[in-house]
Coordinates of C-alpha atoms and ligand atoms in Angstrom, one line a residue:
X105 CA 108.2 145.4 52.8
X106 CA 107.5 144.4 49.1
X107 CA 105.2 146.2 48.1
X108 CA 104.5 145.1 44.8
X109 CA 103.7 141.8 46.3
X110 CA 102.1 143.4 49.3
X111 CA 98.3 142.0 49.5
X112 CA 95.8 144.6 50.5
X113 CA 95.5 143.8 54.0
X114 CA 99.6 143.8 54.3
X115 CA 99.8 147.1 53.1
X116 CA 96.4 148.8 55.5
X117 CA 98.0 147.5 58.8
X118 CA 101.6 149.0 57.1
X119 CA 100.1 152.0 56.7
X120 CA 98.1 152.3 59.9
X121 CA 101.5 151.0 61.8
X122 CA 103.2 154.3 60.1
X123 CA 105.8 151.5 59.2
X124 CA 105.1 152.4 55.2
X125 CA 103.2 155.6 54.3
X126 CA 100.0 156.1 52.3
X127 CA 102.2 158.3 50.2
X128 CA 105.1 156.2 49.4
X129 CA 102.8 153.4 48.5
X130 CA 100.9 155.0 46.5
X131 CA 104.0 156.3 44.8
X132 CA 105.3 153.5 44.3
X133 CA 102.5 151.4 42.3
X134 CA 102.5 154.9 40.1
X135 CA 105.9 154.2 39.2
X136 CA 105.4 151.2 38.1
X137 CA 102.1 151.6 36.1
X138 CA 104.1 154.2 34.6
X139 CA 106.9 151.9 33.5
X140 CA 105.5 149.3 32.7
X141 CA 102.3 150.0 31.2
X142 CA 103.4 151.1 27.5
X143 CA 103.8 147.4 27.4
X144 CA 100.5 146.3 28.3
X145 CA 98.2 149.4 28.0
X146 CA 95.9 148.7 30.9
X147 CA 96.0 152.0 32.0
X148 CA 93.6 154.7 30.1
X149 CA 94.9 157.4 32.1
X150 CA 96.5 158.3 35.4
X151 CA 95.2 160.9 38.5
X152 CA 97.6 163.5 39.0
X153 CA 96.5 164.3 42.5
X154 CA 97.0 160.5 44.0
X155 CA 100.7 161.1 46.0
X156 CA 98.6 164.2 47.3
X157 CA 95.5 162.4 47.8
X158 CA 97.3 159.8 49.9
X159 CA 99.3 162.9 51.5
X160 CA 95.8 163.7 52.9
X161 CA 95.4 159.6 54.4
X162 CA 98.8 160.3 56.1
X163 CA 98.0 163.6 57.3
X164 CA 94.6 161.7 58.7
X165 CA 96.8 159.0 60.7
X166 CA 99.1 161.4 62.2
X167 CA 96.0 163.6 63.8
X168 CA 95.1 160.4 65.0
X169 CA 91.5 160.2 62.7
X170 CA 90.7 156.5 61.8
X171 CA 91.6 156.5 58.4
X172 CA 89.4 153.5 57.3
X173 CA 89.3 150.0 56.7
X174 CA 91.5 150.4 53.2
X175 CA 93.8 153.5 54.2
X176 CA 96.3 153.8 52.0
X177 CA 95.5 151.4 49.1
X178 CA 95.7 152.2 45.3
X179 CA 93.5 151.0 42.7
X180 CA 92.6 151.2 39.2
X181 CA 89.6 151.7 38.3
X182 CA 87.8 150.7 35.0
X183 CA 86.6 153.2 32.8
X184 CA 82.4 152.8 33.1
X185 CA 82.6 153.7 36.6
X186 CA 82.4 157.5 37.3
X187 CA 85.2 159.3 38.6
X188 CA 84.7 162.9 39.9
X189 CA 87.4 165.1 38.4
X190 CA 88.8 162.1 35.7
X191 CA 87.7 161.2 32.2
X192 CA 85.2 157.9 32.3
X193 CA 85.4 156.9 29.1
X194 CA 83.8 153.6 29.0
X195 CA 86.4 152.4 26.2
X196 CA 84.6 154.6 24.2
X197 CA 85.0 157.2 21.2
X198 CA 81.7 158.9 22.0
X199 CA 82.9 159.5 25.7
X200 CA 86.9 160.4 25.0
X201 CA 86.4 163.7 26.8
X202 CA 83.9 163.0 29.7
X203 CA 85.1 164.0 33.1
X204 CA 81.9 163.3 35.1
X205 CA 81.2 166.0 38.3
X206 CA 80.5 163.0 40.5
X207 CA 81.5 159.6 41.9
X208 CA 80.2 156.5 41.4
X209 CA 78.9 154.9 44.6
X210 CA 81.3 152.2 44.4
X211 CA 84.3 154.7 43.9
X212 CA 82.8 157.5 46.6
X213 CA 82.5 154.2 48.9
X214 CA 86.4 153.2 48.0
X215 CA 87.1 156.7 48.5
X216 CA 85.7 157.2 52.1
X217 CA 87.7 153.6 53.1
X218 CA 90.6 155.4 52.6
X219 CA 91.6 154.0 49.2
X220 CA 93.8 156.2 46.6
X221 CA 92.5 156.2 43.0
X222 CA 95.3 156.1 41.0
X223 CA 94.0 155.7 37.7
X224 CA 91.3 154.7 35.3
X225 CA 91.7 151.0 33.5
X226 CA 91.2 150.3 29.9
X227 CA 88.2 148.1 28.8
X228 CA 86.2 147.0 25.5
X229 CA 83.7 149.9 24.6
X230 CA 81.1 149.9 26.4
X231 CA 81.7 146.8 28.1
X232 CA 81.0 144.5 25.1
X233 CA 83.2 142.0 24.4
X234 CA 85.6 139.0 26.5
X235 CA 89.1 140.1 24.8
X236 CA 89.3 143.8 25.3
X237 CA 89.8 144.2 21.7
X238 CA 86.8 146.5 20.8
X239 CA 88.3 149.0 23.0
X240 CA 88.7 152.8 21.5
X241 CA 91.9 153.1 23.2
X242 CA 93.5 150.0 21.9
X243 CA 93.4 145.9 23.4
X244 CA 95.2 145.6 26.6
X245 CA 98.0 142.8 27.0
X246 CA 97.9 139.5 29.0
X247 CA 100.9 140.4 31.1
X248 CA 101.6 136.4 31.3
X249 CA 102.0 136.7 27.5
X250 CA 101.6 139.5 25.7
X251 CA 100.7 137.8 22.2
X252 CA 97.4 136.8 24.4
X253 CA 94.4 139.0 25.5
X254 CA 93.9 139.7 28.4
X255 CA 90.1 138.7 28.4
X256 CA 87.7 140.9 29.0
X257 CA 86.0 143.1 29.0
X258 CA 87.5 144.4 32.5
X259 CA 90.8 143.5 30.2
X260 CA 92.7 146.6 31.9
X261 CA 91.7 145.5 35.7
X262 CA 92.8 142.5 35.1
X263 CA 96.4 142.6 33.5
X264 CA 96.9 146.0 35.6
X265 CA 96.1 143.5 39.0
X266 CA 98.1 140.8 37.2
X267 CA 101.1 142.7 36.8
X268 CA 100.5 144.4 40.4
X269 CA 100.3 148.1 38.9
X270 CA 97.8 148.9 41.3
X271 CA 97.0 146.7 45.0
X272 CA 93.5 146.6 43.7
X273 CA 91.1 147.5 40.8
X274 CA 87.3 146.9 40.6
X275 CA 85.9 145.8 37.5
X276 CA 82.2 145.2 36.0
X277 CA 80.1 141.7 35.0
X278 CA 77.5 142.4 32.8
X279 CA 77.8 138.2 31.6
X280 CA 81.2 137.6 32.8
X281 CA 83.6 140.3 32.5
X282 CA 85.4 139.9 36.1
X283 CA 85.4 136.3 36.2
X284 CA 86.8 136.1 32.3
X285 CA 89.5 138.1 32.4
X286 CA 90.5 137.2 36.3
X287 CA 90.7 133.5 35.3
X288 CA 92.8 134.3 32.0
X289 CA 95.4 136.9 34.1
X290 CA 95.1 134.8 37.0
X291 CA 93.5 137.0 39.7
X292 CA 90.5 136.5 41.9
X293 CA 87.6 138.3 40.4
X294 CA 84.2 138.4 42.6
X295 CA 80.8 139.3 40.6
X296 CA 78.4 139.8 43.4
X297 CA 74.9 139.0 43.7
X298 CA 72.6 141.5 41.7
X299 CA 71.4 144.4 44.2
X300 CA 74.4 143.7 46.8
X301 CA 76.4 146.4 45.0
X302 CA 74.9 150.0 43.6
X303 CA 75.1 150.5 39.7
X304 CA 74.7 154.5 40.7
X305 CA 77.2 156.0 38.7
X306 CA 78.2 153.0 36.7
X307 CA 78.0 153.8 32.6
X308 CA 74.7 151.6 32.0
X309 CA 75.1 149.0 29.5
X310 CA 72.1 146.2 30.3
X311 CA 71.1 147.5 33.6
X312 CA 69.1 144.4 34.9
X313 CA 72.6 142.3 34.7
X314 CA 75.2 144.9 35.2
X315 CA 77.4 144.3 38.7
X316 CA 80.8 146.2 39.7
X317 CA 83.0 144.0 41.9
X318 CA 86.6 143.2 42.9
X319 CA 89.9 142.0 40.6
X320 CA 92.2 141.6 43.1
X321 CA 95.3 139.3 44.4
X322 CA 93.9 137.1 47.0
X323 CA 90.5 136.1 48.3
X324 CA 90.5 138.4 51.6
X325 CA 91.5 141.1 49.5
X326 CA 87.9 140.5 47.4
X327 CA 85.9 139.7 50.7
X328 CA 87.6 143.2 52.2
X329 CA 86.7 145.3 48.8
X330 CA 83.3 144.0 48.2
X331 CA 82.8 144.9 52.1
X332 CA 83.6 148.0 51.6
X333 CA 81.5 148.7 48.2
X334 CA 78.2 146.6 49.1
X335 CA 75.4 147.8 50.7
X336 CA 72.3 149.5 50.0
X337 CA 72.2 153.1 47.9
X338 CA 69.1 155.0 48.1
X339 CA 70.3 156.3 44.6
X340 CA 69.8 152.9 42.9
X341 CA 66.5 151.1 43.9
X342 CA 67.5 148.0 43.1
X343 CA 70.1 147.9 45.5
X344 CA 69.0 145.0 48.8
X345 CA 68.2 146.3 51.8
X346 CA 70.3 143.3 53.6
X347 CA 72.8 144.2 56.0
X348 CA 76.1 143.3 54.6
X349 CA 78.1 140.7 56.4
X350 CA 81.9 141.1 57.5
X351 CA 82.7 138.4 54.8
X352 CA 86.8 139.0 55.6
X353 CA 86.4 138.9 58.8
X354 CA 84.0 135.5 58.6
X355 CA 86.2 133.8 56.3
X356 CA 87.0 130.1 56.6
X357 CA 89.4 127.5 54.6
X358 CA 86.6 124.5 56.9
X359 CA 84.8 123.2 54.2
X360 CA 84.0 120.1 55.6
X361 CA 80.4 118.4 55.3
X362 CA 79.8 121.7 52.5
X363 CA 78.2 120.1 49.3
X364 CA 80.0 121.5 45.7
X365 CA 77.3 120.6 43.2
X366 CA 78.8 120.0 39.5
X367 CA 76.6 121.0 37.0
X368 CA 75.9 117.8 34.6
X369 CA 75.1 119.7 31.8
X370 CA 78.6 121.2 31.5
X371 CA 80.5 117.8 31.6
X372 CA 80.2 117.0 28.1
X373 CA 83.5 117.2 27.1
X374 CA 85.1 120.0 25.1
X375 CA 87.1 121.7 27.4
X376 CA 90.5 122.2 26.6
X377 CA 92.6 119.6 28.5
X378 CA 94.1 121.8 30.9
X379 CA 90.8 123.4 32.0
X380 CA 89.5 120.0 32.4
X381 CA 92.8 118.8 34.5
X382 CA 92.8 122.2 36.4
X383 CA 88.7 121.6 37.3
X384 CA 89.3 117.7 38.0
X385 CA 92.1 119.1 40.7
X386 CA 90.1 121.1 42.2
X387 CA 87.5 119.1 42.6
X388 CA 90.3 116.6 44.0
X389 CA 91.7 119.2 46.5
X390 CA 88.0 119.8 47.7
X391 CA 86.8 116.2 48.0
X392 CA 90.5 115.9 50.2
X393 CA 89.2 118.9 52.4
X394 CA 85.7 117.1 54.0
X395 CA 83.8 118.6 51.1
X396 CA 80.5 116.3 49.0
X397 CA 80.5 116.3 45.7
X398 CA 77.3 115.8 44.2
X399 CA 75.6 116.2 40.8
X400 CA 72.9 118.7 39.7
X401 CA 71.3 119.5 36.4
X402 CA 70.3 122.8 34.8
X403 CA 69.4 122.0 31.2
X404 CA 68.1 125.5 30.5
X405 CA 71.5 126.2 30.5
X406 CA 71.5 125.4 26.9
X407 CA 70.2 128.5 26.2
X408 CA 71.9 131.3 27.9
X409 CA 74.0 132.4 25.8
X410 CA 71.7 133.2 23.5
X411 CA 69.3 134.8 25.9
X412 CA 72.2 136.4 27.7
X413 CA 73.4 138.4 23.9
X414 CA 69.5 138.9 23.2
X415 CA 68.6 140.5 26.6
X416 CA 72.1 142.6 26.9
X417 CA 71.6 144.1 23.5
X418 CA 68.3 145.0 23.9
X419 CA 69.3 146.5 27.2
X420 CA 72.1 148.2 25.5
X421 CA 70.2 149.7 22.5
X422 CA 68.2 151.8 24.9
X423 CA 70.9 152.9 27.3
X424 CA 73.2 153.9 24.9
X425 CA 70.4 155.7 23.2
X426 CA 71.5 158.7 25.5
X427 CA 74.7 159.2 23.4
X428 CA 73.3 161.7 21.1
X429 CA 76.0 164.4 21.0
X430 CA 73.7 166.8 22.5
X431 CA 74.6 167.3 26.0
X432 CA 77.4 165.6 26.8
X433 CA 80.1 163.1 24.6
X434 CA 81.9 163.5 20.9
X435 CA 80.1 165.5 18.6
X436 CA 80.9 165.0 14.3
X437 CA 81.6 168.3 12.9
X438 CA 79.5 170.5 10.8
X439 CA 80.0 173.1 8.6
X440 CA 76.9 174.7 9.6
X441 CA 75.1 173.5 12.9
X442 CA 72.1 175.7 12.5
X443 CA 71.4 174.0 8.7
X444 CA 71.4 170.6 10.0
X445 CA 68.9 168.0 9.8
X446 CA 68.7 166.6 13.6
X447 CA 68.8 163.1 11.7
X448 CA 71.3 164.1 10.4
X449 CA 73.4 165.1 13.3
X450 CA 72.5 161.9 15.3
X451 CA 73.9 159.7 12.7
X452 CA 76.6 161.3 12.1
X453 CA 77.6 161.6 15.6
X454 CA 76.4 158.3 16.7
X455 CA 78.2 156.7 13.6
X456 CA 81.4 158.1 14.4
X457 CA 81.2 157.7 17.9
X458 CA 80.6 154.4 18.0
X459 CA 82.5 151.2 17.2
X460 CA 81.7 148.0 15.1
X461 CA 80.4 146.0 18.3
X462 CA 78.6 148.6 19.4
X463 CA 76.7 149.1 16.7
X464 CA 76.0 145.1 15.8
X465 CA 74.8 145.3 19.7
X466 CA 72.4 148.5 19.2
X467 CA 71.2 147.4 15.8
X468 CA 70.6 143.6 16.7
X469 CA 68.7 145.1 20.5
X470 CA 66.3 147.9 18.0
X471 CA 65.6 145.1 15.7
X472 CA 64.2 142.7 19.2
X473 CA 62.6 145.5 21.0
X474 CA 60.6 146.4 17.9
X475 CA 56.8 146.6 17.8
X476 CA 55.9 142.9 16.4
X477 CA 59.1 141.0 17.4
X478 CA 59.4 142.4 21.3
X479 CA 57.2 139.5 22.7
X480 CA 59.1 137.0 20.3
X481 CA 62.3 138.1 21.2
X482 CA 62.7 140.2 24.0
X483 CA 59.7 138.8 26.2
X484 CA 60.3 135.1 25.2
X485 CA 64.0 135.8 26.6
X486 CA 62.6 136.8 30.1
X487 CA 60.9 133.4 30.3
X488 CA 63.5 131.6 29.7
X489 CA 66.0 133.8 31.9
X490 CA 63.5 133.1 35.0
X491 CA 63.4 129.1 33.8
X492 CA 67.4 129.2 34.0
X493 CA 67.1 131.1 37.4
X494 CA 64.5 128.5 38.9
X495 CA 66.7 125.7 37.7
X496 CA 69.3 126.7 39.9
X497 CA 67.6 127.6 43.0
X498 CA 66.1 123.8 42.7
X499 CA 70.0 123.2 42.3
X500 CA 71.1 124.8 45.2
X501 CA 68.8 122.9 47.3
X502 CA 71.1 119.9 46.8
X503 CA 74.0 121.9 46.9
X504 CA 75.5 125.2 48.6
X505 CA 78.3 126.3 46.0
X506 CA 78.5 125.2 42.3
X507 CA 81.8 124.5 40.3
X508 CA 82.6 125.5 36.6
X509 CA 84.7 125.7 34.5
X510 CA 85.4 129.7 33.9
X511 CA 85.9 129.2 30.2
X512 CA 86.5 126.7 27.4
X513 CA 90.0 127.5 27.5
X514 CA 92.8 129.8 29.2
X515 CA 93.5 133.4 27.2
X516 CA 93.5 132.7 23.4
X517 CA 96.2 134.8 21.2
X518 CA 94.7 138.7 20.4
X519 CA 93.1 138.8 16.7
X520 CA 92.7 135.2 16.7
X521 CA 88.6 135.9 17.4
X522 CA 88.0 139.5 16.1
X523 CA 86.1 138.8 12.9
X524 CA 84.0 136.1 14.1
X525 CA 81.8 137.3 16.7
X526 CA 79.8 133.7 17.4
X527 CA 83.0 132.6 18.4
X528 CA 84.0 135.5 20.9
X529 CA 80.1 135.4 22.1
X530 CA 80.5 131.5 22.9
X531 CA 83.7 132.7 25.0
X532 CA 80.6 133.2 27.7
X533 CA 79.1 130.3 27.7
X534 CA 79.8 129.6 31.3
X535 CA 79.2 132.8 33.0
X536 CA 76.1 134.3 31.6
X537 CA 73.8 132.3 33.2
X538 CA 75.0 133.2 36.5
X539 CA 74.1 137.5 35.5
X540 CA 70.7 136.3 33.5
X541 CA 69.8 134.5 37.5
X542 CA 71.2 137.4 39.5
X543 CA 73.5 134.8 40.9
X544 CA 77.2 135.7 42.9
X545 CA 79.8 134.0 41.1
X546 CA 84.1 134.3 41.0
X547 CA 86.8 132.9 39.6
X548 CA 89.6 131.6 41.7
X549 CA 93.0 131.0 40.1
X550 CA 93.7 126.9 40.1
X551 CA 95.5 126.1 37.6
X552 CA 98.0 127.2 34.3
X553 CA 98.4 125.8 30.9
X554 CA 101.2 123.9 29.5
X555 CA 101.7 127.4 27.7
X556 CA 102.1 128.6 30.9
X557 CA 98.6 130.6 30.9
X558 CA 96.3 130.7 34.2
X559 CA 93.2 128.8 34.8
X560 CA 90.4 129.9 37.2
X561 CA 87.9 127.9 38.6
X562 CA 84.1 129.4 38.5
X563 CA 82.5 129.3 41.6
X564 CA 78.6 130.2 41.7
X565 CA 76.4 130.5 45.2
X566 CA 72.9 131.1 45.4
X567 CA 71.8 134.7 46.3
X568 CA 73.4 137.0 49.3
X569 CA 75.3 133.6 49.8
X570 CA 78.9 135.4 49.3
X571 CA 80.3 134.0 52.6
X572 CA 80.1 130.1 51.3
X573 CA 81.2 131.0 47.8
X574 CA 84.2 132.9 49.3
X575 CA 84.7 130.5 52.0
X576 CA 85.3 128.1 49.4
X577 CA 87.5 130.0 47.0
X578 CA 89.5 130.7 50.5
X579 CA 90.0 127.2 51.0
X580 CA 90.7 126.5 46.9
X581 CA 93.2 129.3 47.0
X582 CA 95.1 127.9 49.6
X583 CA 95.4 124.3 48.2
X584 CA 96.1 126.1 44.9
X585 CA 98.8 124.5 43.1
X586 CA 99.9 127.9 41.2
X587 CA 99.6 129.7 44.7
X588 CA 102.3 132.3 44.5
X589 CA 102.7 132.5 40.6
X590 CA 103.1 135.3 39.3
X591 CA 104.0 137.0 35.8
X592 CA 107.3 137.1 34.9
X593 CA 107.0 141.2 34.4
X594 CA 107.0 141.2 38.6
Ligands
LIG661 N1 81.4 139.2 26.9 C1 80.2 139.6 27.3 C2 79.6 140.6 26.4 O1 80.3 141.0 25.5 C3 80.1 140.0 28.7 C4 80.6 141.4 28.9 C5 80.4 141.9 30.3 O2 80.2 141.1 31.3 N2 80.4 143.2 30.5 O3 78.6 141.1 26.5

């Protein structure tokens, strides 16, 4: 068996069949996230206790136990979700040293499926940025290039997937940070819709857009993982109450009679030409597979990036406001604790701790929550965000999935964007809208550049609608043209 190219549902019925063990696969993606990722720096960090964690999967098997529906599967995992027992950093200074005394839901679900954490991914602080390069531990490396980012900010699940140092990793979309970085590393990234998955234990950054999902290899792979992870928490109320379907088991490439709306308002030109060849394919391959292609129109659009940035930094500024070097987190030294003004101490600590983006995201989300400017600002963002949200569910009566673009263009080069912020924001100006209306959206690998960089197609379903929007990424993937591509580092 190749394990490196084994797909996540390969190596469960391996392991189950005894033909492989939990051990020696999980052995086996550590060796090679040890080799190979001083090159790429997706890892933050590695668990020590994985071979015997997946000792313990074995041991399960051979008393006979069902060892669940992932047995045997490693995976990364990025830094804002808690891990019992292994720093959670969140890409951050202020959090180097944090080892949290609990799981995540998400990672305590993973766990229980029989999966084998076998290290924490690398990210940009706080999840803030699409390039990875505001990271604390230093950007992460497109493995398809490594003069290119990697995207982000899941920047480490993605290249760690890309490169196949792990047979999964999860990965968090505040405005597009699976989707981003899975279409510029070329793996499937799923964000689901907001409430399917719990944020318990997931380092808060703006909490009513944040959602942890899969960065995997193939679309059963994300149907099988988001299974697994969905599903109401009674420690996070805004978790649905819906059952959650058996999407991998559901799954169908028969598209025919579906309608893919195209959103008008994104057809305007300015796409790089081979993400407008790549979606003009795919549209191609759909319309060949029984599938309607019809218009729709959501001109509020227009505005979400700028509602997206104002709404997640305000969001930010009082999350983050925990970070006070108090009771848990980096800490600036004084000569003389006792002596020091608490002002003092706080802006010191926070000052250090923090990064440049951090700040500009703490100082510009104060500034609209602020007595006088909140209902200018803050407020006047919710209206819009529930204009953009009503535009699409008049969309999706004409239509059940919606195709995008993912981005502009594929990965751009790392420091091209750093000191121009505007430009790095506008890197989201396809996927925000689908967080500001709670949407589920991926990003389905379709096409590569004439650089020899993948493209992803977006596609976006209306809510607790995963099975269409899955259904059709199933079908995309296998009519992909770069099906089977992979990084010349494999
Ligand atoms: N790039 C966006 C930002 O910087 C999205 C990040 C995310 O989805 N976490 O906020």
């Amino acid at each position: 068996m190749n394990l490196t190219r084994a797909t996540i549902t390969e190596i469960v019925e391996a392991v189950k069949a005894k033909s492989v063990s939990a051990k020696e696969v999980t052995a086996h993606f550590l060796k090679r996230a040890e080799e190979l990722n001083p090159k790429l720096n997706a890892f933050t960090s590695f668990n020590v206790n994985a071979v015997s964690q997946a000792e313990e999967i074995d041991a399960r098997i051979a008393r006979g136990e069902d060892p669940g529906p992932m047995a045997g599967v490693p995976f990364g995992i990025k830094e804002m979700l808690c891990t019992k027992g292994l720093v959670t950093n969140a890409g951050s200074k202020i959090l180097q040293n944090f080892i949290p005394p609990y799981d995540a839901t998400v990672v305590a679900r993973l766990k229980k499926a029989g999966v084998v954490i076998t290290g924490k991914l690398n990210q940009d602080e706080f999840a803030m940025g699409s390039s990875n390069e505001t990271s604390y531990f230093g950007g992460v490396k497109n493995p398809w290039n490594l003069d290119c980012v990697p995207g982000g900010s899941s920047g480490g699940s993605a290249a760690a997937q890309a490169a196949r140092l792990c047979a999964g990793t999860i990965g968090t979309d505040t405005g597009g940070s699976i989707r981003q970085p899975a279409s510029f590393c070329g793996i499937v990234g799923v964000k689901p819709t907001y409430g399917r998955v719990s944020r318990y234990g997931i380092v808060a950054y703006a909490s009513s857009l944040d959602q942890a999902g899969p960065m995997v290899s193939t679309v059963k792979d994300a149907a099988l993982t988001l299974e697994v992870i969905s599903g109401h928490d009674e420690k996070d109320s805004t978790t649905s109450q819906r059952k959650v379907p058996r999407w991998s088991q559901e799954l169908s490439s028969n598209i025919k009679g579906m309608k893919i709306g195209l959103i008008k308002e994104y057809m305007q030109g300015g796409l790089h030409a081979d993400v407008q060849k790549t979606v003009d394919n795919a549209v191609d391959a759909l319309k060949k597979m029984g599938a309607e292609i019809v218009e729709v129109s959501i001109p509020m659009t227009e505005y979400a990036v700028p509602v997206y940035y104002l709404v997640a930094a305000s969001e930010a500024s009082s999350n983050l406001a925990r970070y006070d070097g108090v009771k848990y987190g980096y800490r600036a030294e004084f000569q003389n604790l006792s002596a020091v003004e608490l002002e003092d101490f706080y802006g010191k600590t926070r000052g250090q701790g923090f990064g440049k983006e951090v700040k500009r995201r703490i100082m510009l989300g104060t500034y609209c929550l602020s007595s006088g400017y909140y209902d200018a600002y803050y407020n006047k963002a919710g209206q819009v965000r529930r204009m953009i949200m009503n535009q699409y569910l008049e969309a999706f009566k004409n239509c059940d999935i919606i195709l995008s673009p993912v981005t502009t263009s594929p990965a751009f080069k790392i420091g091209e964007r750093v000191s121009d912020p505007l430009t790095m924001y506008l890197n989201d100006i396809f996927t925000t809208s689908t967080n500001l209306a709670g949407l589920p959206g991926m990003s389905v690998p379709f096409g590569m550049s004439s650089e020899g960089l993948p493209i992803g197609i977006q596609l976006t379903a209306t809510h607790f609608e995963e099975q269409d929007m899955l259904n059709v990424g199933f079908a995309l993937e296998d009519a992909s043209p770069v099906k089977g591509k992979v990084p010349h580092v494999i």
